[in-house]
Amino acid sequence: MSRFAPDSLIARLDPARFPRHPRGNGGSGFDRESFTREAETAGVSDAEIDEILQDPAAQLLDATAACSPFLAGLIRQDAARLVRLLSAPPDQSFNDLLDTLVQTQAALDPDNTGLAHLMAAARRTKGEVALLTALADLGGVWPVMKVTRVLSRFADTAVAASVRFLFRKAAAKGDWLTERPDQPDFDSGYAVLAMGKHGANELNYSSDIDLIVVYDREMARVRDGIETHAFYVRLTQELVKLLQQRTPDGYVFRVDLRLRPDPAATQVAVPMDAAAVYYESVGQNWERAAMIKARPVAGDLETGRDFVDSLSPFVWRKYLDFAAIADIRAMKRQIHAHKGFGSITVPGHNVKLGRGGIREIEFFAQTQQLIAGGRQPELRTPETLEALSRLAHRDWIDSPAATELTDDYKALRVLEHRIQMIADEQTQQLPSDDDGLDRIAAFSGFETREAFADDLTARLTRVHGHYAALFERPDRSATQPTVDDGGCDNLIFFGEDDDPSTLQALDDLGFSDPARTVGFFRSWHRGRYRALATARAREDLSSLHRDLVLAFAETVDPDAAVVGFDRLLAALPAGVQFFALLAANANLLRLIANIVGSAPRLSQTLARRRSVIDALVDPRIIGEVLPGPSELDSLVAQELAKAASYEDVLDRARVLGAEQQFLIGVRVLAGSVGAEVAGRAYADLAEALIRGLHRATTTAFEAQNGNVRGWDAAVIAMGKLGGHEMTAASDIDLIVVYGGPDDVKQSSGARPLAPSQYYARLTQRLIAALSAPTSEGGLYQVDMRLRPSGQKGPVATGFASFESYQQNDAWTWEHMALTRARVVSGPPELTEALADVIHRVLTSPRDRAKTARDVRDMRQRVWEEKGGETWHLKQARGGLVDLEFLVQFLQLIHAAEHPNVLSQNTETSLRALNAAGLLGPHGPD
């Protein structure tokens, strides 16, 4: 039984995860005799010495010392320290180390002597943290991501303690004026941001720390005669010296400040306003990726958080930005070319920057965060593994990929630590010689170098496979066209004369006029459109030649697709990001080709509204699940609530309506939803917009004209909207009915109106809100002709008039129309009353013969007015109108005895009629 507590480090060791003693070429291992002498001298008990000299502790120490000269030195350096770390719970030991460093800083005199003592204390703490994390890591007590968090927390504490001491020193000298002598950095406006792995709490064992130092000029409190910028720069230089200067006690961290804005032209501390201007104007995509991990760790933390938050629009673009992928892909290729990391191997491989390495996993996550984080805030996390998890949850990557990358990331980070533990060097490079690889294999717990190489190669290959699928397109030889692409790798669209092989390839792919297609491509490269005005845009288009042609060839009419794509390019305000998007997403390219080739209405929306392109990239967009009524109501309410004015309300409604109609249409085009689902989706969208605009219009109208106490209005949907059978081009048929107490005769406004006048004007405003064109286009064409007063009467109808008319004066065709009536907006009491009126009217007994004559007469009038073409699906004999008239007739004559046949939807009513036995095998009985 262990003499140490059950939660001590030594009691929790897991021999299955220990390193192994390298074969023949390792160090001398753990010197038991020296340890015993030093431990006895330090007053360590014999029992504690005996336990450490037994397995598993001795086994761990022996293998560790044999594999790592650096750790062997830490183990030999202080026997009492080694015993203390082994005998205590590791978390407690770590927290005690941090607390001691913080307390030491606070207790030191803020002068040069105190500075020297703090430097020594921080370096001693660094050595103890290095030994503790190594033992907990190699002993299987702390998993690798716990190790990275511990190392990051130590970095946080070391930087924060250093900054606070330097401010205390400046305050003691009188250079910094503060009312908080113990915490003079608290509201200093000086913030140190951790970047990279430090910012993400993923610091590796022997790492630089990447910092950005910014300050708020307005918060500076330096004494007169000191220039603010010079003060902050000097303090930052002292911070770097405190942390990285080598002394007999070593160093704390190497500090890299090169991630700051324009490092070649700026000082080590940058004013926040200047930094913000830099990022807004010339910030690069790699800087956006870096800022994902930015985290304030020292100085004025609140100001630091505010600064990071202010950069959110720079980092997280409102619209998906696939140009970032091209930049990061290019950066990765530059790393490979410069460092020679062009292939997967084991000897000499860099497990961070090489193919299949840590950086590829980080890039894999970060680029997709940049792409979608603007629209999906839940993807905004600095931690790599958390990012992978969230991307999988949002279906940006599949779960197996996330699981594999997570497992490989942890394994590669473990290997990175083993490499760095050998000599405390900031390197991720594997040895090239057999002896060195034997050492790393043993240090990583493998029996043989070969087993280690097999495991690592499999991981690197798997990681690079995922990375390549996302970023890299296979190289294609210009002289070796593929078998199934009609020679598309040889397409030539430049020069004045048509290339015969290009014409032949297009002909083979199904283009009926290859010369015209070549002409379109040639004209695009002449920059005739705004989207193609820059050389970068035209170069990006050139890289898409093959994929565009193949996508056009897959459509029903390739030539029409080319013409449609030309119209799209003509309407786009810019092209670089659009082409980068297409290059990054082959499925999206094919979908857009299909849209421009066969759906002109969708193509117009695609060109006019950039945001719908972003939405198409969401993996969950092209699926069967469409937003339901409650989700649409919430979406409309949230969007309209952002409006700054009533005019803005109308614009936002049009933008939202166009985007959602587009997404429904794309699902139809992709075949993921059928006509019935699409009809209901279009209707649900229209209802949500009607409700939202009804509320907004009423609020705006009441602000100008007061209200009619106790009165309200409801909107009844008729026709295709009422039946949930809308299309993208459907008008909306509406009736507005108002009602209230008889004793209220006028509105409360400055110019009182009778209820009939009041609601007539309000209805006109609602019609305009739904139909009037604004700078964002139109929304719906509104048809009010089904109201009781007809086309020339008041646009709004009183409840009593509506009820009386429907019961006593309405024609049969009006009751046919009423079978599709649904109240879609209004207060519950009025809504229920209207629904009751409609139900009572429709379930009234009817003369079958008279109703049949009326329906036939009405159908003949429609035929004479509309005409009928043989292939007109709606108006032709036996078409949709005949079917709808038949269903409405059957509802009217049977509803009195079978009220269940009433449904606004034609198909639902047919099923109900059949269930009631009112449809025989050959039609109606």
Coordinates of C-alpha atoms in Angstrom, one line a residue, residues 83-622:
V83 CA 9.6 14.2 -3.6
R84 CA 7.3 17.1 -2.9
L85 CA 5.8 16.9 -6.4
L86 CA 5.4 13.2 -6.3
S87 CA 3.8 13.1 -2.9
A88 CA 1.2 15.8 -3.4
P89 CA -1.9 15.9 -5.6
P90 CA -0.7 17.4 -8.9
D91 CA -3.4 20.0 -9.2
Q92 CA -2.7 21.2 -5.7
S93 CA 1.0 21.4 -6.4
F94 CA 0.3 23.5 -9.6
N95 CA -2.1 25.8 -7.9
D96 CA 0.4 26.3 -5.0
L97 CA 3.1 27.2 -7.5
L98 CA 0.9 29.8 -9.1
D99 CA -0.2 31.3 -5.8
T100 CA 3.4 31.5 -4.6
L101 CA 4.5 33.4 -7.7
V102 CA 1.6 35.8 -7.3
Q103 CA 2.3 36.4 -3.6
T104 CA 6.0 36.8 -4.3
Q105 CA 5.3 39.5 -6.9
A106 CA 3.0 41.3 -4.4
A107 CA 5.5 41.1 -1.6
L108 CA 8.6 42.3 -3.5
D109 CA 9.7 45.9 -3.3
P110 CA 8.9 47.6 -6.7
D111 CA 12.5 48.5 -7.5
N112 CA 15.4 46.9 -9.5
T113 CA 16.2 44.6 -6.7
G114 CA 12.7 43.4 -6.5
L115 CA 12.7 42.9 -10.3
A116 CA 15.8 40.7 -10.0
H117 CA 14.0 38.6 -7.3
L118 CA 10.9 38.3 -9.4
M119 CA 12.9 37.1 -12.5
A120 CA 14.5 34.5 -10.3
A121 CA 11.2 33.4 -8.8
A122 CA 9.5 33.1 -12.1
R123 CA 12.3 31.0 -13.5
R124 CA 12.3 28.7 -10.6
T125 CA 8.6 28.3 -10.9
K126 CA 9.0 27.6 -14.6
G127 CA 11.4 24.7 -13.8
E128 CA 9.1 23.3 -11.2
V129 CA 6.1 23.5 -13.6
A130 CA 8.2 21.9 -16.3
L131 CA 9.0 18.9 -14.0
L132 CA 5.5 18.6 -12.7
T133 CA 3.8 18.7 -16.1
A134 CA 6.3 16.2 -17.5
L135 CA 5.8 13.7 -14.6
A136 CA 2.0 14.1 -14.8
D137 CA 2.1 13.7 -18.5
L138 CA 4.5 10.9 -18.8
G139 CA 3.0 9.1 -15.8
G140 CA -0.4 9.0 -17.4
V141 CA -2.0 11.3 -14.7
W142 CA -2.9 14.3 -16.9
P143 CA -4.2 13.9 -20.5
V144 CA -2.5 16.0 -23.1
M145 CA -5.1 18.7 -23.3
K146 CA -5.0 19.1 -19.5
V147 CA -1.2 19.6 -19.8
T148 CA -1.7 22.3 -22.4
R149 CA -4.2 24.1 -20.2
V150 CA -1.8 23.9 -17.2
L151 CA 1.1 25.3 -19.3
S152 CA -1.2 28.1 -20.6
R153 CA -2.4 29.0 -17.1
F154 CA 1.3 29.3 -16.0
A155 CA 2.0 31.5 -18.9
D156 CA -1.1 33.6 -18.0
T157 CA 0.1 34.0 -14.4
A158 CA 3.8 34.7 -15.3
V159 CA 2.8 37.4 -17.8
A160 CA 0.2 39.0 -15.5
A161 CA 2.5 39.0 -12.5
S162 CA 5.2 40.6 -14.6
V163 CA 3.0 43.3 -15.9
R164 CA 1.6 44.1 -12.5
F165 CA 5.1 44.4 -11.0
L166 CA 6.2 46.7 -13.8
F167 CA 3.3 49.0 -13.2
R168 CA 4.0 48.9 -9.5
K169 CA 7.6 49.9 -10.3
A170 CA 6.5 52.7 -12.5
A171 CA 4.0 53.9 -9.9
A172 CA 6.7 53.8 -7.1
K173 CA 8.9 55.9 -9.3
G174 CA 6.1 58.4 -9.9
D175 CA 5.9 57.8 -13.7
W176 CA 2.4 56.2 -13.4
L177 CA -0.3 57.8 -11.4
T178 CA -2.8 55.4 -9.8
E179 CA -5.2 55.2 -6.9
R180 CA -4.7 51.4 -6.6
P181 CA -1.1 50.9 -5.7
D182 CA -1.5 47.1 -5.3
Q183 CA -3.2 46.8 -8.7
P184 CA -2.0 49.7 -10.8
D185 CA -2.6 47.8 -14.0
F186 CA -6.2 47.2 -13.3
D187 CA -7.7 50.1 -15.3
S188 CA -4.5 51.1 -17.1
G189 CA -5.8 50.7 -20.6
Y190 CA -2.8 48.5 -21.2
A191 CA -3.7 45.0 -22.3
V192 CA -1.6 42.0 -23.2
L193 CA -3.3 39.6 -25.6
A194 CA -2.3 36.0 -25.8
M195 CA -2.3 34.6 -29.3
G196 CA -1.9 31.3 -31.0
K197 CA -1.7 28.2 -28.8
H198 CA -1.4 30.4 -25.7
G199 CA -4.6 32.3 -26.5
A200 CA -6.4 29.0 -27.1
N201 CA -5.1 27.5 -23.8
E202 CA -3.2 24.9 -25.9
L203 CA 0.4 25.9 -25.1
N204 CA 3.0 23.2 -25.9
Y205 CA 5.7 22.0 -23.5
S206 CA 8.6 24.2 -24.8
S207 CA 6.9 27.0 -26.5
D208 CA 7.3 30.7 -27.4
I209 CA 4.3 32.8 -26.3
D210 CA 2.8 35.0 -29.0
L211 CA 1.6 38.3 -27.6
I212 CA 0.1 41.5 -28.9
V213 CA 0.3 44.5 -26.6
V214 CA -2.3 47.3 -27.1
Y215 CA -3.2 50.3 -25.1
D216 CA -5.9 52.9 -24.9
R217 CA -4.4 56.4 -25.1
E218 CA -7.4 58.0 -23.3
M219 CA -6.8 55.9 -20.2
A220 CA -3.1 56.7 -19.8
R221 CA -2.2 58.3 -16.5
V222 CA 1.5 59.1 -16.9
R223 CA 3.0 62.1 -15.1
D224 CA 3.6 65.3 -16.9
G225 CA 6.7 65.2 -19.1
I226 CA 6.4 61.6 -20.1
E227 CA 5.2 60.8 -23.6
T228 CA 2.4 58.2 -23.4
H229 CA 3.5 56.0 -26.3
A230 CA 7.1 55.9 -25.1
F231 CA 6.0 54.8 -21.6
Y232 CA 4.0 51.9 -22.9
V233 CA 6.7 50.8 -25.4
R234 CA 9.3 50.9 -22.6
L235 CA 7.2 48.9 -20.3
T236 CA 6.6 46.3 -23.0
Q237 CA 10.3 46.0 -23.6
E238 CA 10.9 45.5 -19.9
L239 CA 8.2 42.8 -19.9
V240 CA 9.9 40.9 -22.7
K241 CA 13.2 41.1 -20.9
L242 CA 11.7 39.9 -17.6
L243 CA 10.3 36.9 -19.3
Q244 CA 12.9 35.8 -21.8
Q245 CA 16.3 37.0 -20.7
R246 CA 18.5 34.0 -19.8
T247 CA 20.0 34.1 -16.4
P248 CA 21.6 31.3 -14.3
D249 CA 18.1 30.3 -13.4
G250 CA 17.1 29.9 -17.1
Y251 CA 14.3 31.8 -18.7
V252 CA 10.5 31.9 -18.4
F253 CA 9.2 32.2 -22.0
R254 CA 10.6 33.3 -25.3
V255 CA 8.3 36.1 -26.4
D256 CA 7.2 36.8 -30.0
L257 CA 5.5 40.1 -30.7
R258 CA 5.4 39.8 -34.5
L259 CA 1.7 39.1 -34.7
R260 CA 0.9 42.7 -33.9
P261 CA -0.4 45.0 -36.7
D262 CA 2.3 45.7 -39.3
P263 CA 5.2 44.7 -37.1
A264 CA 7.9 46.1 -39.5
A265 CA 6.4 49.6 -39.1
T266 CA 5.0 49.6 -35.5
Q267 CA 6.5 49.6 -32.0
V268 CA 6.0 46.7 -29.6
A269 CA 3.0 48.4 -28.1
V270 CA 0.3 49.6 -30.4
P271 CA -2.5 52.1 -29.7
M272 CA -5.9 50.5 -29.9
D273 CA -7.4 53.0 -32.2
A274 CA -4.5 52.6 -34.7
A275 CA -4.8 48.8 -34.4
A276 CA -8.5 49.0 -35.1
V277 CA -7.9 51.2 -38.2
Y278 CA -5.3 48.7 -39.5
Y279 CA -7.5 45.7 -39.1
E280 CA -10.5 47.4 -40.7
S281 CA -8.6 48.7 -43.7
V282 CA -5.8 46.3 -44.6
G283 CA -6.1 43.4 -42.2
Q284 CA -5.3 40.1 -43.9
N285 CA -7.1 36.8 -43.7
W286 CA -4.2 35.2 -41.8
E287 CA -4.7 37.9 -39.2
R288 CA -8.4 37.1 -39.0
A289 CA -7.5 33.4 -38.3
A290 CA -5.0 34.5 -35.7
M291 CA -7.5 36.7 -33.9
I292 CA -9.8 33.7 -33.4
K293 CA -7.5 32.8 -30.6
A294 CA -6.9 36.3 -29.1
R295 CA -7.4 36.4 -25.4
P296 CA -6.5 39.1 -22.9
V297 CA -4.3 37.7 -20.1
A298 CA -2.5 40.6 -18.4
G299 CA -2.9 44.2 -17.6
D300 CA -6.3 45.8 -18.0
L301 CA -8.4 42.7 -18.8
E302 CA -11.7 44.5 -19.3
T303 CA -10.2 46.9 -21.8
G304 CA -8.5 44.0 -23.5
R305 CA -11.8 42.1 -23.8
D306 CA -13.5 45.2 -25.2
F307 CA -10.8 45.6 -27.8
V308 CA -11.1 41.9 -28.9
D309 CA -14.8 42.2 -29.0
S310 CA -14.5 45.3 -31.2
L311 CA -12.6 43.3 -33.8
S312 CA -15.5 40.8 -34.2
P313 CA -16.7 42.4 -37.5
F314 CA -13.2 42.0 -38.9
V315 CA -12.8 38.4 -37.8
W316 CA -16.4 37.2 -38.2
R317 CA -17.6 38.5 -41.5
K318 CA -21.4 38.9 -42.0
Y319 CA -21.2 37.0 -45.2
L320 CA -19.3 33.8 -45.9
D321 CA -15.8 34.6 -47.0
F322 CA -14.3 31.8 -49.1
A323 CA -11.4 34.0 -50.2
A324 CA -9.9 33.1 -46.8
I325 CA -9.5 29.5 -47.9
A326 CA -7.4 30.5 -50.9
D327 CA -5.2 32.7 -48.7
I328 CA -4.6 30.0 -46.1
R329 CA -4.2 27.3 -48.7
A330 CA -1.5 29.4 -50.3
M331 CA 0.2 30.0 -46.9
K332 CA 0.2 26.3 -46.3
R333 CA 1.8 25.6 -49.7
Q334 CA 4.4 28.2 -49.0
I335 CA 5.3 26.5 -45.8
H336 CA 5.7 23.2 -47.6
A337 CA 7.8 24.8 -50.4
H338 CA 10.0 26.7 -48.0
K339 CA 10.5 24.1 -45.4
G340 CA 10.6 21.1 -47.8
F341 CA 7.5 19.4 -46.2
G342 CA 6.2 18.1 -49.4
S343 CA 5.6 14.5 -48.4
I344 CA 4.6 12.3 -45.5
T345 CA 7.6 10.6 -43.9
V346 CA 8.9 9.8 -40.4
P347 CA 12.6 10.6 -40.3
G348 CA 13.0 14.4 -40.1
H349 CA 9.3 15.0 -40.4
N350 CA 7.9 18.1 -38.8
V351 CA 4.8 17.1 -36.8
K352 CA 3.5 20.6 -36.7
L353 CA 4.1 22.1 -40.1
G354 CA 4.6 19.0 -42.2
R355 CA 1.9 17.2 -44.2
G356 CA -0.6 15.6 -42.0
G357 CA 0.6 17.6 -39.0
I358 CA -0.9 19.7 -36.3
R359 CA -1.1 22.8 -38.4
E360 CA -3.3 21.1 -41.0
I361 CA -5.8 20.2 -38.3
E362 CA -5.7 23.8 -37.0
F363 CA -6.2 25.2 -40.5
F364 CA -9.0 22.7 -41.1
A365 CA -10.9 24.0 -38.2
Q366 CA -10.0 27.7 -38.4
T367 CA -10.9 28.2 -42.0
Q368 CA -14.3 26.8 -41.6
Q369 CA -14.8 28.9 -38.5
L370 CA -13.9 32.0 -40.6
I371 CA -16.2 30.9 -43.4
A372 CA -19.3 30.4 -41.2
G373 CA -18.6 32.0 -37.8
G374 CA -20.2 35.3 -38.9
R375 CA -23.6 33.7 -39.3
Q376 CA -23.2 31.0 -36.7
P377 CA -21.7 32.5 -33.5
E378 CA -21.6 29.1 -31.8
L379 CA -18.6 28.3 -34.1
R380 CA -16.5 31.0 -32.5
T381 CA -14.2 29.2 -30.1
P382 CA -10.4 29.5 -29.9
E383 CA -9.9 25.8 -28.9
T384 CA -9.2 23.5 -31.8
L385 CA -10.9 20.4 -30.5
E386 CA -14.0 22.4 -29.4
A387 CA -14.1 23.9 -32.9
L388 CA -14.0 20.5 -34.5
S389 CA -16.9 19.3 -32.2
R390 CA -19.0 22.4 -33.0
L391 CA -18.3 22.1 -36.7
A392 CA -19.5 18.5 -36.5
H393 CA -22.6 19.5 -34.5
R394 CA -23.5 22.0 -37.2
D395 CA -22.8 19.5 -40.0
W396 CA -19.9 21.4 -41.5
I397 CA -17.9 18.2 -41.1
D398 CA -19.1 14.7 -40.5
S399 CA -18.8 13.2 -37.1
P400 CA -16.3 10.4 -38.1
A401 CA -13.9 13.1 -39.5
A402 CA -14.2 15.1 -36.3
T403 CA -13.5 12.0 -34.2
E404 CA -10.5 11.0 -36.2
L405 CA -9.0 14.5 -36.3
T406 CA -9.6 14.9 -32.6
D407 CA -7.8 11.6 -31.8
D408 CA -5.0 12.4 -34.2
Y409 CA -4.6 15.9 -32.8
K410 CA -4.2 14.6 -29.3
A411 CA -1.7 12.0 -30.4
L412 CA 0.4 14.6 -32.4
R413 CA 0.3 17.0 -29.5
V414 CA 1.6 14.2 -27.2
L415 CA 4.4 13.5 -29.7
E416 CA 5.2 17.3 -30.0
H417 CA 5.7 17.3 -26.2
R418 CA 7.9 14.3 -26.3
I419 CA 10.1 15.9 -28.9
Q420 CA 10.4 19.1 -26.9
M421 CA 11.0 17.4 -23.6
I422 CA 14.2 15.9 -24.8
A423 CA 16.2 19.1 -24.6
D424 CA 13.6 21.9 -23.8
E425 CA 13.8 23.1 -27.4
Q426 CA 11.1 24.8 -29.4
T427 CA 11.0 22.3 -32.2
Q428 CA 8.5 19.9 -33.7
Q429 CA 11.1 18.1 -35.9
L430 CA 11.6 14.4 -35.6
P431 CA 15.2 13.1 -35.6
S432 CA 16.5 11.9 -38.9
D433 CA 18.8 9.2 -37.6
D434 CA 17.8 5.7 -36.3
D435 CA 19.2 6.3 -32.8
G436 CA 17.1 9.5 -32.4
L437 CA 14.0 7.8 -33.7
D438 CA 14.6 4.9 -31.3
R439 CA 14.7 7.4 -28.4
I440 CA 11.4 9.1 -29.6
A441 CA 9.7 5.8 -30.1
A442 CA 10.6 4.7 -26.6
F443 CA 9.7 8.1 -25.1
S444 CA 6.3 7.7 -26.8
G445 CA 5.7 4.3 -25.3
F446 CA 6.4 2.1 -28.4
E447 CA 8.2 -1.1 -28.3
T448 CA 10.0 -0.5 -31.6
R449 CA 10.9 2.3 -34.0
E450 CA 8.9 0.4 -36.7
A451 CA 5.7 0.3 -34.6
F452 CA 6.1 4.0 -33.9
A453 CA 6.6 4.8 -37.6
D454 CA 3.6 2.8 -38.7
D455 CA 1.3 4.5 -36.2
L456 CA 2.5 8.0 -37.0
T457 CA 2.4 7.4 -40.8
A458 CA -1.2 6.2 -40.5
R459 CA -2.1 9.3 -38.5
L460 CA -0.3 11.8 -40.8
T461 CA -1.9 10.2 -43.8
R462 CA -5.4 10.3 -42.3
V463 CA -5.0 14.0 -41.3
H464 CA -3.8 15.0 -44.6
G465 CA -6.6 13.1 -46.3
H466 CA -9.1 15.2 -44.5
Y467 CA -7.1 18.4 -45.1
A468 CA -6.7 17.7 -48.8
A469 CA -10.4 17.0 -49.2
L470 CA -11.1 20.4 -47.8
F471 CA -8.3 22.6 -49.3
E472 CA -6.3 20.9 -52.0
R473 CA -7.5 19.9 -55.5
P474 CA -5.5 17.2 -57.2
D475 CA -3.0 18.3 -59.8
R476 CA -4.1 17.6 -63.3
S477 CA -1.8 17.3 -66.3
A478 CA -2.6 19.6 -69.2
T479 CA -1.6 16.8 -71.5
Q480 CA -3.5 14.0 -69.9
P481 CA -7.3 14.8 -69.9
T482 CA -9.4 12.5 -67.8
V483 CA -11.6 9.9 -69.5
D484 CA -15.0 11.3 -68.6
D485 CA -14.6 15.0 -68.9
G486 CA -14.4 15.4 -72.7
G487 CA -10.8 16.7 -72.5
C488 CA -11.7 19.7 -70.3
D489 CA -8.2 20.0 -69.0
N490 CA -7.2 21.3 -72.4
L491 CA -9.8 24.0 -72.8
I492 CA -8.5 27.3 -74.2
F493 CA -10.6 30.4 -74.0
F494 CA -7.9 33.0 -74.8
G495 CA -6.8 34.6 -78.0
E496 CA -8.8 35.7 -81.0
D497 CA -9.3 32.4 -82.8
D498 CA -11.3 29.5 -81.5
D499 CA -9.3 26.5 -80.5
P500 CA -10.5 23.5 -82.5
S501 CA -9.9 21.0 -79.6
T502 CA -11.9 23.2 -77.2
L503 CA -14.8 23.4 -79.7
Q504 CA -14.7 19.6 -80.0
A505 CA -14.6 19.0 -76.3
L506 CA -17.6 21.3 -75.8
D507 CA -19.5 19.5 -78.5
D508 CA -18.8 16.2 -77.0
L509 CA -20.1 17.4 -73.7
G510 CA -23.5 18.4 -75.2
F511 CA -23.1 22.1 -75.9
S512 CA -25.1 22.9 -79.1
D513 CA -23.2 26.1 -79.9
P514 CA -19.6 25.6 -78.7
A515 CA -18.4 28.7 -80.5
R516 CA -20.9 30.9 -78.6
T517 CA -19.8 29.3 -75.3
V518 CA -16.2 30.1 -76.1
G519 CA -17.2 33.6 -76.9
F520 CA -18.8 34.0 -73.5
F521 CA -15.7 32.8 -71.7
R522 CA -13.5 35.0 -73.8
S523 CA -15.6 38.1 -73.1
W524 CA -15.5 37.4 -69.3
H525 CA -11.7 37.4 -69.5
R526 CA -11.8 40.8 -71.1
G527 CA -13.3 42.2 -67.9
R528 CA -16.5 43.4 -69.4
Y529 CA -18.3 43.2 -66.1
R530 CA -17.6 44.9 -62.8
A531 CA -17.1 41.5 -61.1
L532 CA -14.3 40.8 -63.5
A533 CA -12.6 44.2 -63.4
T534 CA -9.5 43.1 -61.5
A535 CA -6.8 40.8 -62.6
R536 CA -7.2 38.7 -59.5
A537 CA -10.9 38.0 -60.4
R538 CA -10.0 37.0 -63.9
E539 CA -7.2 34.7 -62.7
D540 CA -9.6 33.0 -60.3
L541 CA -12.1 32.5 -63.1
S542 CA -9.4 30.9 -65.2
S543 CA -8.8 28.3 -62.5
L544 CA -12.5 27.4 -62.6
H545 CA -12.7 26.8 -66.4
R546 CA -12.8 23.0 -66.2
D547 CA -15.2 22.8 -63.3
L548 CA -17.5 25.4 -64.8
V549 CA -17.7 23.7 -68.1
L550 CA -18.4 20.3 -66.5
A551 CA -21.1 21.8 -64.2
F552 CA -22.8 23.5 -67.2
A553 CA -22.6 20.2 -69.1
E554 CA -24.5 18.4 -66.3
T555 CA -27.5 20.7 -66.6
V556 CA -30.6 20.2 -68.8
D557 CA -29.5 22.9 -71.2
P558 CA -25.7 23.6 -71.1
D559 CA -26.0 26.6 -73.5
A560 CA -28.8 28.2 -71.4
A561 CA -26.6 27.6 -68.3
V562 CA -23.8 29.6 -69.8
V563 CA -26.2 32.4 -70.7
G564 CA -27.6 32.4 -67.2
F565 CA -24.1 32.5 -65.7
D566 CA -23.3 35.5 -67.9
R567 CA -26.3 37.3 -66.5
L568 CA -25.2 36.4 -63.0
L569 CA -21.7 37.8 -63.6
A570 CA -23.2 41.0 -65.0
A571 CA -25.2 41.6 -61.8
L572 CA -22.5 40.7 -59.3
P573 CA -20.8 43.7 -57.6
A574 CA -17.5 41.8 -57.2
G575 CA -16.0 38.5 -58.2
V576 CA -13.0 37.5 -56.2
Q577 CA -14.8 36.1 -53.2
F578 CA -17.5 34.5 -55.4
F579 CA -14.9 32.6 -57.5
A580 CA -13.0 31.6 -54.3
L581 CA -16.3 30.2 -53.0
L582 CA -16.9 28.2 -56.1
A583 CA -13.4 26.9 -56.1
A584 CA -13.8 25.7 -52.5
N585 CA -17.1 24.0 -52.9
A586 CA -17.7 21.8 -56.0
N587 CA -21.3 20.9 -55.0
L588 CA -22.2 24.6 -54.7
L589 CA -20.7 25.2 -58.2
R590 CA -22.9 22.5 -59.7
L591 CA -26.0 23.8 -57.8
I592 CA -25.4 27.4 -59.1
A593 CA -25.0 26.1 -62.6
N594 CA -28.3 24.3 -62.3
I595 CA -29.9 27.5 -61.0
V596 CA -28.7 29.8 -63.7
G597 CA -29.5 27.2 -66.4
S598 CA -33.1 26.3 -65.4
A599 CA -34.5 28.8 -62.9
P600 CA -34.3 32.4 -64.0
R601 CA -36.2 33.7 -61.0
L602 CA -33.8 32.1 -58.6
S603 CA -30.9 33.3 -60.7
Q604 CA -32.0 36.9 -60.4
T605 CA -32.2 36.6 -56.6
L606 CA -28.8 34.9 -56.6
A607 CA -27.3 37.9 -58.4
R608 CA -29.1 40.5 -56.4
R609 CA -28.6 39.1 -52.9
R610 CA -25.1 38.1 -51.8
S611 CA -26.3 36.5 -48.6
V612 CA -28.2 33.8 -50.3
I613 CA -25.0 32.5 -51.7
D614 CA -23.7 32.2 -48.2
A615 CA -26.7 30.3 -47.1
L616 CA -26.3 27.7 -49.9
V617 CA -23.0 26.6 -48.4
D618 CA -24.6 25.5 -45.1
P619 CA -24.6 21.7 -45.3
R620 CA -28.1 21.6 -43.8
I621 CA -29.7 24.0 -46.3
I622 CA -30.3 21.4 -49.1

